[in-house]
mmCIF file of C-alpha atoms in Angstrom:
data_model
loop_
_atom_site.group_PDB
_atom_site.id
_atom_site.type_symbol
_atom_site.label_atom_id
_atom_site.label_comp_id
_atom_site.label_asym_id
_atom_site.label_seq_id
_atom_site.Cartn_x
_atom_site.Cartn_y
_atom_site.Cartn_z
ATOM 1 C CA MET C 1 30.776 -1.196 94.548
ATOM 2 C CA ASN C 2 31.721 -3.729 93.591
ATOM 3 C CA LEU C 3 35.525 -4.437 91.781
ATOM 4 C CA LYS C 4 33.252 -6.311 88.627
ATOM 5 C CA GLU C 5 30.095 -3.291 88.601
ATOM 6 C CA HIS C 6 32.838 -1.160 88.562
ATOM 7 C CA ILE C 7 34.984 -1.426 85.682
ATOM 8 C CA GLU C 8 31.313 -2.645 83.887
ATOM 9 C CA GLN C 9 30.516 1.005 84.209
ATOM 10 C CA HIS C 10 33.411 2.260 82.816
ATOM 11 C CA LYS C 11 34.224 -0.411 80.315
ATOM 12 C CA ASN C 12 35.081 1.518 77.604
ATOM 13 C CA GLU C 13 38.328 3.096 79.517
ATOM 14 C CA PHE C 14 40.067 0.235 78.894
ATOM 15 C CA ASP C 15 39.082 0.156 75.200
ATOM 16 C CA SER C 16 40.599 3.623 74.846
ATOM 17 C CA GLU C 17 43.966 1.683 72.473
ATOM 18 C CA LYS C 18 44.114 2.827 68.920
ATOM 19 C CA MET C 19 46.055 0.681 66.654
ATOM 20 C CA SER C 20 48.961 2.162 64.345
ATOM 21 C CA ALA C 21 48.280 4.484 61.557
ATOM 22 C CA THR C 22 50.973 2.507 59.360
ATOM 23 C CA SER C 23 48.326 -1.026 60.001
ATOM 24 C CA GLU C 24 45.465 0.079 57.179
ATOM 25 C CA VAL C 25 47.974 0.237 55.166
ATOM 26 C CA LEU C 26 49.481 -3.218 56.396
ATOM 27 C CA PHE C 27 45.899 -5.109 56.197
ATOM 28 C CA LYS C 28 44.633 -3.729 52.951
ATOM 29 C CA LYS C 29 47.527 -5.236 51.437
ATOM 30 C CA ARG C 30 47.344 -7.885 52.487
ATOM 31 C CA LEU C 31 44.125 -8.313 52.273
ATOM 32 C CA GLN C 32 44.744 -7.875 48.250
ATOM 33 C CA GLY C 33 46.959 -10.604 48.778
ATOM 34 C CA GLU C 34 45.792 -13.071 50.392
ATOM 35 C CA LEU C 35 41.667 -13.168 49.395
ATOM 36 C CA HIS C 36 41.678 -10.670 46.189
ATOM 37 C CA GLN C 37 44.218 -12.541 44.102
ATOM 38 C CA PRO C 38 43.052 -14.923 41.308
ATOM 39 C CA LYS C 39 43.035 -17.976 42.485
ATOM 40 C CA LYS C 40 45.388 -20.926 41.267
ATOM 41 C CA SER C 41 43.358 -23.200 40.099
ATOM 42 C CA LYS C 42 41.770 -20.565 37.466
ATOM 43 C CA MET C 43 45.916 -19.398 37.120
ATOM 44 C CA VAL C 44 46.824 -22.463 35.844
ATOM 45 C CA TYR C 45 43.431 -22.797 33.689
ATOM 46 C CA LEU C 46 44.009 -19.529 31.976
ATOM 47 C CA ARG C 47 48.451 -20.989 31.968
ATOM 48 C CA PHE C 48 46.034 -23.692 29.708
ATOM 49 C CA ILE C 49 44.497 -22.085 27.446
ATOM 50 C CA ALA C 50 47.600 -19.989 26.642
ATOM 51 C CA VAL C 51 49.332 -23.053 26.483
ATOM 52 C CA ALA C 52 47.066 -24.166 24.171
ATOM 53 C CA ALA C 53 46.233 -21.016 22.063
ATOM 54 C CA SER C 54 49.862 -21.328 21.458
ATOM 55 C CA ILE C 55 50.128 -23.976 20.578
ATOM 56 C CA VAL C 56 47.265 -23.130 18.227
ATOM 57 C CA LEU C 57 48.596 -20.217 17.077
ATOM 58 C CA VAL C 58 52.321 -21.812 15.855
ATOM 59 C CA LEU C 59 50.198 -25.231 14.050
ATOM 60 C CA SER C 60 49.034 -22.686 11.989
ATOM 61 C CA ILE C 61 51.426 -21.255 11.054
ATOM 62 C CA PHE C 62 53.137 -24.169 10.211
ATOM 63 C CA PHE C 63 50.051 -25.516 8.258
ATOM 64 C CA TRP C 64 49.381 -22.386 6.631
ATOM 65 C CA ASN C 65 53.075 -22.009 5.326
ATOM 66 C CA GLN C 66 52.524 -25.333 4.218
ATOM 67 C CA ASN C 67 49.770 -25.016 1.902
ATOM 68 C CA SER C 68 51.291 -21.947 0.905
ATOM 69 C CA ASN C 69 53.964 -23.436 -0.257
ATOM 70 C CA GLU C 70 51.781 -26.354 -1.963
ATOM 71 C CA LEU C 71 49.947 -23.762 -3.330
ATOM 72 C CA THR C 72 53.329 -21.930 -5.259
ATOM 73 C CA LYS C 73 54.039 -25.366 -5.706
ATOM 74 C CA THR C 74 50.860 -26.144 -7.925
ATOM 75 C CA SER C 75 50.775 -22.606 -9.586
ATOM 76 C CA GLU C 76 54.094 -24.223 -10.742
ATOM 77 C CA VAL C 77 53.404 -27.686 -12.109
ATOM 78 C CA LEU C 78 49.899 -25.434 -13.682
ATOM 79 C CA ALA C 79 52.011 -23.273 -15.666
ATOM 80 C CA PHE C 80 54.681 -26.565 -17.189
ATOM 81 C CA LEU C 81 51.727 -28.773 -17.911
ATOM 82 C CA ASN C 82 49.873 -25.574 -19.296
ATOM 83 C CA ASN C 83 53.140 -24.634 -21.412
ATOM 84 C CA GLU C 84 53.656 -24.548 -25.600
ATOM 85 C CA SER C 85 56.461 -26.476 -25.463
ATOM 86 C CA ALA C 86 56.651 -30.068 -24.933
ATOM 87 C CA GLY C 87 60.407 -30.032 -23.454
ATOM 88 C CA LYS C 88 58.483 -27.846 -21.438
ATOM 89 C CA ARG C 89 55.462 -30.165 -20.438
ATOM 90 C CA LEU C 90 57.389 -33.159 -19.668
ATOM 91 C CA GLU C 91 59.429 -31.358 -17.045
ATOM 92 C CA GLY C 92 55.675 -30.051 -15.129
ATOM 93 C CA VAL C 93 54.338 -33.777 -15.536
ATOM 94 C CA TYR C 94 58.432 -35.304 -14.045
ATOM 95 C CA LYS C 95 57.559 -32.456 -11.700
ATOM 96 C CA PHE C 96 54.285 -33.707 -10.096
ATOM 97 C CA ASP C 97 54.980 -37.192 -10.503
ATOM 98 C CA ASP C 98 58.927 -35.943 -8.134
ATOM 99 C CA GLU C 99 57.282 -33.797 -5.632
ATOM 100 C CA PHE C 100 53.735 -33.886 -5.352
ATOM 101 C CA LYS C 101 52.951 -37.452 -3.086
ATOM 102 C CA LYS C 102 49.174 -36.582 -2.374
ATOM 103 C CA GLU C 103 46.625 -36.320 -4.992
ATOM 104 C CA ASP C 104 46.489 -32.178 -5.745
ATOM 105 C CA SER C 105 42.419 -32.388 -8.022
ATOM 106 C CA LYS C 106 43.845 -29.297 -10.149
ATOM 107 C CA ILE C 107 46.903 -31.343 -11.663
ATOM 108 C CA ILE C 108 44.502 -34.315 -12.225
ATOM 109 C CA ASN C 109 42.542 -32.975 -15.008
ATOM 110 C CA THR C 110 45.141 -31.070 -16.383
ATOM 111 C CA LEU C 111 47.405 -34.591 -16.011
ATOM 112 C CA ILE C 112 43.764 -35.998 -17.614
ATOM 113 C CA LYS C 113 43.117 -33.199 -20.521
ATOM 114 C CA ILE C 114 46.763 -33.844 -21.835
ATOM 115 C CA LEU C 115 46.124 -37.400 -21.795
ATOM 116 C CA HIS C 116 43.346 -36.845 -24.268
ATOM 117 C CA ASN C 117 44.381 -33.660 -25.478
ATOM 118 C CA ASP C 118 48.361 -32.842 -26.573
ATOM 119 C CA ALA C 119 50.146 -33.819 -29.871
ATOM 120 C CA ASN C 120 53.016 -35.606 -28.453
ATOM 121 C CA ALA C 121 53.860 -38.946 -27.504
ATOM 122 C CA ASN C 122 55.937 -38.926 -24.685
ATOM 123 C CA VAL C 123 54.449 -36.125 -23.195
ATOM 124 C CA LYS C 124 51.016 -38.470 -22.918
ATOM 125 C CA ILE C 125 53.103 -41.687 -21.617
ATOM 126 C CA ALA C 126 54.558 -39.315 -18.958
ATOM 127 C CA THR C 127 51.329 -38.406 -18.005
ATOM 128 C CA ILE C 128 49.712 -41.907 -18.138
ATOM 129 C CA ASP C 129 52.733 -43.448 -15.336
ATOM 130 C CA ALA C 130 51.671 -40.163 -12.693
ATOM 131 C CA LEU C 131 48.454 -40.775 -13.441
ATOM 132 C CA LEU C 132 49.082 -44.317 -11.408
ATOM 133 C CA LYS C 133 50.156 -43.054 -9.149
ATOM 134 C CA PHE C 134 46.323 -42.639 -8.060
ATOM 135 C CA PRO C 135 45.710 -46.415 -9.155
ATOM 136 C CA SER C 136 42.076 -45.460 -6.456
ATOM 137 C CA ASN C 137 40.858 -42.423 -8.186
ATOM 138 C CA ASP C 138 38.241 -43.352 -10.598
ATOM 139 C CA ASN C 139 38.763 -40.253 -12.246
ATOM 140 C CA VAL C 140 41.782 -41.347 -13.902
ATOM 141 C CA ARG C 141 40.718 -44.679 -13.907
ATOM 142 C CA THR C 142 37.551 -43.779 -16.201
ATOM 143 C CA ASN C 143 39.412 -41.189 -18.650
ATOM 144 C CA LEU C 144 42.177 -44.064 -19.297
ATOM 145 C CA ILE C 145 39.957 -45.659 -20.839
ATOM 146 C CA ILE C 146 38.045 -42.904 -22.332
ATOM 147 C CA ALA C 147 41.777 -42.380 -24.120
ATOM 148 C CA LEU C 148 42.155 -45.749 -24.914
ATOM 149 C CA GLU C 149 38.834 -46.072 -26.890
ATOM 150 C CA LYS C 150 40.093 -42.486 -28.339
ATOM 151 C CA GLU C 151 44.231 -43.215 -29.365
ATOM 152 C CA LYS C 152 45.598 -43.224 -32.472
ATOM 153 C CA THR C 153 48.820 -43.073 -31.177
ATOM 154 C CA PRO C 154 50.565 -46.520 -31.234
ATOM 155 C CA LEU C 155 53.380 -46.800 -28.187
ATOM 156 C CA VAL C 156 50.811 -44.194 -26.285
ATOM 157 C CA GLN C 157 48.843 -47.176 -26.797
ATOM 158 C CA ILE C 158 50.611 -49.744 -26.025
ATOM 159 C CA LYS C 159 51.535 -47.895 -22.836
ATOM 160 C CA ILE C 160 47.388 -47.904 -21.578
ATOM 161 C CA ILE C 161 46.945 -51.577 -22.226
ATOM 162 C CA LYS C 162 49.390 -52.127 -19.600
ATOM 163 C CA SER C 163 48.437 -49.725 -17.622
ATOM 164 C CA LEU C 164 44.833 -51.167 -17.152
ATOM 165 C CA SER C 165 46.214 -54.366 -17.211
ATOM 166 C CA PHE C 166 47.708 -53.298 -13.874
ATOM 167 C CA LEU C 167 45.339 -51.255 -12.977
ATOM 168 C CA ARG C 168 42.843 -54.928 -13.495
ATOM 169 C CA GLU C 169 40.315 -52.495 -14.831
ATOM 170 C CA HIS C 170 37.311 -55.167 -15.958
ATOM 171 C CA ARG C 171 36.069 -51.664 -17.244
ATOM 172 C CA ALA C 172 37.936 -52.603 -19.978
ATOM 173 C CA GLN C 173 37.928 -55.160 -21.904
ATOM 174 C CA LYS C 174 35.197 -54.193 -24.266
ATOM 175 C CA THR C 175 37.726 -50.943 -25.656
ATOM 176 C CA LEU C 176 40.116 -54.111 -25.907
ATOM 177 C CA GLU C 177 38.820 -56.803 -27.684
ATOM 178 C CA GLU C 178 37.301 -53.642 -30.089
ATOM 179 C CA ILE C 179 41.247 -52.822 -30.205
ATOM 180 C CA ILE C 180 42.175 -55.708 -31.497
ATOM 181 C CA ASN C 181 39.134 -56.219 -33.803
ATOM 182 C CA ASN C 182 40.086 -52.933 -35.732
ATOM 183 C CA ASN C 183 42.159 -53.652 -39.302
ATOM 184 C CA GLU C 184 43.235 -50.614 -38.712
ATOM 185 C CA THR C 185 44.775 -51.568 -34.809
ATOM 186 C CA PHE C 186 49.259 -52.196 -35.296
ATOM 187 C CA PRO C 187 50.208 -56.088 -34.306
ATOM 188 C CA ILE C 188 52.220 -55.454 -31.864
ATOM 189 C CA VAL C 189 48.742 -53.692 -30.125
ATOM 190 C CA LYS C 190 46.696 -55.930 -30.785
ATOM 191 C CA SER C 191 49.202 -59.034 -29.405
ATOM 192 C CA ASN C 192 48.830 -56.620 -26.315
ATOM 193 C CA ALA C 193 45.037 -55.950 -26.053
ATOM 194 C CA ALA C 194 45.438 -59.849 -25.798
ATOM 195 C CA LEU C 195 47.683 -59.814 -23.510
ATOM 196 C CA ALA C 196 46.281 -57.869 -21.221
ATOM 197 C CA ILE C 197 42.330 -59.172 -21.645
ATOM 198 C CA ASN C 198 43.840 -62.601 -20.842
ATOM 199 C CA GLN C 199 45.341 -60.824 -17.780
ATOM 200 C CA LEU C 200 42.011 -60.065 -16.837
ATOM 201 C CA LYS C 201 40.194 -63.240 -16.742
ATOM 202 C CA GLN C 202 42.998 -64.694 -14.811
ATOM 203 C CA MET B 1 24.497 -1.096 54.724
ATOM 204 C CA ASN B 2 22.715 -2.288 57.872
ATOM 205 C CA GLN B 3 25.117 -5.549 59.364
ATOM 206 C CA LYS B 4 23.184 -8.499 57.871
ATOM 207 C CA ASP B 5 23.904 -5.890 54.111
ATOM 208 C CA ILE B 6 27.662 -6.391 54.990
ATOM 209 C CA ILE B 7 27.396 -9.463 56.657
ATOM 210 C CA GLN B 8 26.344 -10.934 53.008
ATOM 211 C CA LYS B 9 29.190 -8.829 50.807
ATOM 212 C CA CYS B 10 31.970 -10.389 52.521
ATOM 213 C CA LYS B 11 30.067 -13.750 52.157
ATOM 214 C CA GLN B 12 30.379 -12.548 48.326
ATOM 215 C CA ASN B 13 34.469 -11.242 49.263
ATOM 216 C CA ASP B 14 33.248 -8.069 48.343
ATOM 217 C CA TYR B 15 36.383 -5.211 49.211
ATOM 218 C CA THR B 16 35.010 -2.779 50.142
ATOM 219 C CA ALA B 17 32.040 -4.092 53.127
ATOM 220 C CA GLN B 18 35.460 -5.894 54.620
ATOM 221 C CA ILE B 19 37.772 -3.040 54.524
ATOM 222 C CA GLU B 20 34.137 -2.026 56.506
ATOM 223 C CA VAL B 21 34.820 -3.605 58.646
ATOM 224 C CA TYR B 22 38.072 -3.383 59.048
ATOM 225 C CA ASN B 23 37.183 -0.062 60.020
ATOM 226 C CA THR B 24 34.661 -0.626 62.632
ATOM 227 C CA TYR B 25 35.928 -3.243 64.731
ATOM 228 C CA LYS B 26 40.176 -2.980 64.218
ATOM 229 C CA ASN B 27 40.511 -1.126 67.333
ATOM 230 C CA LEU B 28 37.852 -3.601 69.744
ATOM 231 C CA LEU B 29 40.190 -5.732 68.598
ATOM 232 C CA TYR B 30 42.677 -4.507 69.251
ATOM 233 C CA ASN B 31 42.727 -3.524 72.782
ATOM 234 C CA SER B 32 40.982 -7.333 73.492
ATOM 235 C CA CYS B 33 43.766 -9.073 71.481
ATOM 236 C CA PHE B 34 46.593 -6.470 74.042
ATOM 237 C CA ARG B 35 44.723 -6.811 77.405
ATOM 238 C CA ILE B 36 45.747 -10.546 76.826
ATOM 239 C CA LEU B 37 49.256 -10.129 74.796
ATOM 240 C CA LYS B 38 50.664 -6.889 76.565
ATOM 241 C CA SER B 39 52.443 -6.184 72.953
ATOM 242 C CA ARG B 40 51.075 -3.777 70.807
ATOM 243 C CA GLU B 41 53.293 -5.648 68.067
ATOM 244 C CA ASP B 42 51.980 -8.876 68.285
ATOM 245 C CA ALA B 43 48.243 -7.646 69.217
ATOM 246 C CA GLU B 44 48.375 -6.033 65.147
ATOM 247 C CA ASP B 45 49.838 -8.523 63.650
ATOM 248 C CA LEU B 46 46.958 -11.009 65.538
ATOM 249 C CA VAL B 47 43.618 -8.381 64.285
ATOM 250 C CA GLN B 48 44.516 -8.390 61.324
ATOM 251 C CA ASP B 49 45.051 -12.436 61.134
ATOM 252 C CA ALA B 50 41.995 -11.827 62.499
ATOM 253 C CA PHE B 51 39.948 -10.401 60.344
ATOM 254 C CA ILE B 52 41.891 -12.095 57.918
ATOM 255 C CA LYS B 53 40.686 -15.938 58.836
ATOM 256 C CA GLY B 54 37.303 -14.747 59.700
ATOM 257 C CA PHE B 55 36.848 -13.211 55.826
ATOM 258 C CA GLU B 56 37.453 -16.181 55.044
ATOM 259 C CA LYS B 57 35.211 -18.228 57.379
ATOM 260 C CA ILE B 58 32.444 -15.682 57.836
ATOM 261 C CA HIS B 59 29.883 -18.881 55.048
ATOM 262 C CA GLN B 60 29.889 -20.034 58.070
ATOM 263 C CA VAL B 61 27.816 -16.984 60.336
ATOM 264 C CA HIS B 62 24.756 -16.639 59.722
ATOM 265 C CA ASN B 63 23.467 -12.876 58.837
ATOM 266 C CA ASP B 64 22.046 -11.910 62.510
ATOM 267 C CA VAL B 65 24.870 -12.997 64.091
ATOM 268 C CA ASN B 66 27.205 -10.321 66.416
ATOM 269 C CA ILE B 67 29.418 -9.952 64.006
ATOM 270 C CA ALA B 68 31.531 -7.692 66.702
ATOM 271 C CA ALA B 69 31.715 -11.075 68.960
ATOM 272 C CA TRP B 70 32.352 -12.746 66.214
ATOM 273 C CA PHE B 71 35.457 -10.979 65.533
ATOM 274 C CA ARG B 72 36.217 -11.176 68.907
ATOM 275 C CA ARG B 73 36.095 -14.375 69.396
ATOM 276 C CA ILE B 74 38.610 -15.354 66.502
ATOM 277 C CA ALA B 75 40.932 -13.328 67.452
ATOM 278 C CA ILE B 76 41.160 -14.375 71.283
ATOM 279 C CA ASN B 77 41.699 -17.401 70.258
ATOM 280 C CA LEU B 78 44.538 -16.564 68.412
ATOM 281 C CA CYS B 79 45.611 -14.502 71.128
ATOM 282 C CA PHE B 80 46.095 -17.721 72.987
ATOM 283 C CA ASP B 81 47.261 -20.177 70.195
ATOM 284 C CA LYS B 82 50.198 -17.517 70.603
ATOM 285 C CA ILE B 83 50.727 -18.310 73.903
ATOM 286 C CA ARG B 84 49.748 -21.493 74.530
ATOM 287 C CA LYS B 85 52.643 -21.983 71.233
ATOM 288 C CA GLU B 86 55.394 -19.381 72.879
ATOM 289 C CA LYS B 87 54.738 -19.034 76.753
ATOM 290 C CA ASN B 88 53.230 -22.285 77.428
ATOM 291 C CA ILE B 89 51.443 -20.830 81.260
ATOM 292 C CA PHE B 90 48.907 -23.168 81.177
ATOM 293 C CA SER B 91 50.388 -26.854 81.302
ATOM 294 C CA LEU B 92 48.670 -30.201 81.560
ATOM 295 C CA GLU B 93 49.397 -29.664 85.044
ATOM 296 C CA ASP B 94 47.094 -26.774 85.389
ATOM 297 C CA SER B 95 44.321 -28.630 83.906
ATOM 298 C CA LYS B 96 44.683 -32.257 85.904
ATOM 299 C CA GLU B 97 44.898 -30.510 89.516
ATOM 300 C CA ILE B 98 42.590 -31.306 91.917
ATOM 301 C CA GLU B 99 41.291 -28.251 94.369
ATOM 302 C CA SER B 100 38.807 -26.888 96.862
ATOM 303 C CA GLU B 101 36.884 -24.118 95.797
ATOM 304 C CA LEU B 102 39.066 -21.013 96.208
ATOM 305 C CA GLU B 103 37.556 -18.165 98.339
ATOM 306 C CA GLU B 104 36.326 -14.776 96.170
ATOM 307 C CA MET B 105 38.137 -11.660 98.142
ATOM 308 C CA GLY B 106 35.479 -9.079 98.661
ATOM 309 C CA PHE B 107 36.191 -5.584 97.772
ATOM 310 C CA GLU B 108 33.773 -2.865 98.030
ATOM 311 C CA ASN B 109 34.616 0.452 97.413
ATOM 312 C CA ALA B 110 35.988 0.286 94.033
ATOM 313 C CA GLU B 111 34.706 2.729 92.619
ATOM 314 C CA GLU B 112 37.028 4.803 94.576
ATOM 315 C CA ILE B 113 40.065 2.973 92.421
ATOM 316 C CA SER B 114 41.140 4.478 89.055
ATOM 317 C CA ILE B 115 41.055 2.305 86.492
ATOM 318 C CA ASP B 116 44.570 3.081 85.319
ATOM 319 C CA PHE B 117 45.608 2.186 88.097
ATOM 320 C CA ILE B 118 43.273 -0.821 88.093
ATOM 321 C CA LYS B 119 44.925 -1.941 84.171
ATOM 322 C CA GLU B 120 48.251 -1.155 86.344
ATOM 323 C CA CYS B 121 47.416 -3.604 89.154
ATOM 324 C CA ILE B 122 45.933 -6.352 86.482
ATOM 325 C CA ASN B 123 49.497 -5.750 84.475
ATOM 326 C CA LYS B 124 51.493 -6.794 87.505
ATOM 327 C CA LEU B 125 49.459 -10.413 87.925
ATOM 328 C CA LYS B 126 50.749 -13.022 87.418
ATOM 329 C CA GLU B 127 50.724 -14.377 83.262
ATOM 330 C CA LYS B 128 47.966 -16.951 83.841
ATOM 331 C CA TYR B 129 46.316 -15.082 86.562
ATOM 332 C CA ARG B 130 46.069 -12.576 84.252
ATOM 333 C CA VAL B 131 44.703 -13.760 81.522
ATOM 334 C CA ILE B 132 41.922 -15.360 83.060
ATOM 335 C CA VAL B 133 41.063 -12.180 84.889
ATOM 336 C CA VAL B 134 40.823 -10.077 81.900
ATOM 337 C CA LEU B 135 38.657 -12.499 80.060
ATOM 338 C CA TYR B 136 36.362 -12.548 82.832
ATOM 339 C CA LEU B 137 36.458 -9.176 84.704
ATOM 340 C CA ILE B 138 36.642 -7.507 81.205
ATOM 341 C CA GLU B 139 36.311 -9.458 77.765
ATOM 342 C CA GLU B 140 32.525 -10.487 80.284
ATOM 343 C CA TYR B 141 33.574 -14.075 79.211
ATOM 344 C CA ASN B 142 32.010 -16.264 81.601
ATOM 345 C CA HIS B 143 33.826 -19.359 82.960
ATOM 346 C CA ARG B 144 33.060 -21.890 81.359
ATOM 347 C CA GLU B 145 34.036 -19.905 77.650
ATOM 348 C CA ILE B 146 37.306 -19.133 79.130
ATOM 349 C CA SER B 147 37.819 -23.119 79.854
ATOM 350 C CA GLU B 148 37.287 -23.713 76.170
ATOM 351 C CA ILE B 149 39.447 -20.479 75.548
ATOM 352 C CA LEU B 150 41.934 -21.939 77.110
ATOM 353 C CA GLN B 151 41.676 -26.144 76.808
ATOM 354 C CA ILE B 152 41.246 -26.081 80.800
ATOM 355 C CA ASN B 153 39.153 -28.118 83.132
ATOM 356 C CA GLU B 154 36.146 -25.541 84.469
ATOM 357 C CA SER B 155 37.057 -25.029 87.779
ATOM 358 C CA THR B 156 40.688 -24.661 86.931
ATOM 359 C CA VAL B 157 40.050 -21.875 85.105
ATOM 360 C CA ARG B 158 37.897 -20.570 89.166
ATOM 361 C CA ASN B 159 40.337 -21.560 91.502
ATOM 362 C CA GLN B 160 43.371 -19.606 88.725
ATOM 363 C CA TYR B 161 41.033 -16.762 88.473
ATOM 364 C CA ALA B 162 40.263 -16.615 92.655
ATOM 365 C CA ARG B 163 43.430 -17.088 92.996
ATOM 366 C CA GLY B 164 44.292 -13.473 89.905
ATOM 367 C CA LYS B 165 41.532 -11.805 91.422
ATOM 368 C CA ASN B 166 42.313 -12.241 95.243
ATOM 369 C CA GLN B 167 46.226 -10.941 94.376
ATOM 370 C CA LEU B 168 43.950 -8.076 91.782
ATOM 371 C CA ILE B 169 42.656 -7.413 95.083
ATOM 372 C CA THR B 170 45.040 -7.635 97.487
ATOM 373 C CA LEU B 171 48.111 -4.978 94.716
ATOM 374 C CA LEU B 172 44.177 -2.539 94.943
ATOM 375 C CA GLN B 173 43.571 -2.538 98.651
ATOM 376 C CA LYS B 174 48.297 -1.703 99.562
ATOM 377 C CA HIS B 175 47.335 1.004 97.745
ATOM 378 C CA THR B 176 44.199 2.331 99.251
ATOM 379 C CA LYS B 177 46.183 2.257 103.182
ATOM 380 C CA ASN B 178 49.380 4.266 101.457
ATOM 381 C CA GLU B 179 46.934 6.578 100.034
ATOM 382 C CA PHE B 180 45.407 6.051 103.437
ATOM 383 C CA LYS B 181 48.388 6.506 105.199
ATOM 384 C CA ARG B 182 49.849 9.176 102.987
ATOM 385 C CA THR B 183 46.302 11.713 103.191
ATOM 386 C CA HIS B 184 46.854 11.586 107.792
ATOM 387 C CA ARG B 185 50.586 12.011 107.525
ATOM 388 C CA ALA B 186 49.538 15.402 105.331
ATOM 389 C CA THR B 187 46.789 16.085 108.222
#
């Protein structure tokens, strides 16, 4: 028998070496580390989601907090506006004028009620100033015209006439003419109404 | 689980199937690496490298491939990458040398020699002959495959194998003669 044939016949004896007992533990550890870890891109993606979620959470808390503050402020102003004391109502109007930059429908509706119904002229005049902060609000413009039709106090009438002239509210012309033609209207109110009609016509 | 299923599972990066493949073939690869490198530590490291590399590339093979041979080929290639890096036993000069074909010595009655002694004699060969003898005689690669693995000319492989084998036979014959003398002296 030649050498190659002899080796072939005893092939198993050449494969008698065994790997050490610790090698399997090491291999399992390595296999897990190299082929069974979450992929990097996945990790980056998860990290991105975590960061985005954190930002959303922080912003939500911020806006919720802000919204909560707004609600508190609104309730406070409404409490003042609905107070029996004219002084408190006036304080409420000024508070709204100072602290609110955005429209608040609840407060605006309350101010419109004051414009129509409040017994105190000073409160009404301050209210008109506060409402003029929102010149493009049609509800405000329409209610100023309606208020002018009903208003009997000269100071308040003059304030509304000047406001409608400032707003260039052409729908007020008919009411202004009625004021001029009304015998009970104070002359100073009539002259302001005439001036307003002229300005609206220009 | 049959081999096709195991390969399919490994393609899906199934941990249990990978461990099963490792445990089935680890000693086969280890013996091949140890024969080439002659270092237990290096052989163990390279077996692990080979399995990791194999599992990373297993999607490239068909499910009916001989998985043992495929992993063994990876391991042997890694062994020679290491040898090339560290020992540089196969130089460009080896590849360029033009030699006449050497004649291989014959050796009959090989069955009278123990396998352990053959192993011992193989390990005594010069490194560049030893690895080629191992690849041809034990790992059963042909000359063309060895030339691909070692990245040298096939004719160089043939000559170096012939030289290695002749050296091995000389060592074995010396042993046989000594045994013969010892037997005669005793009688």
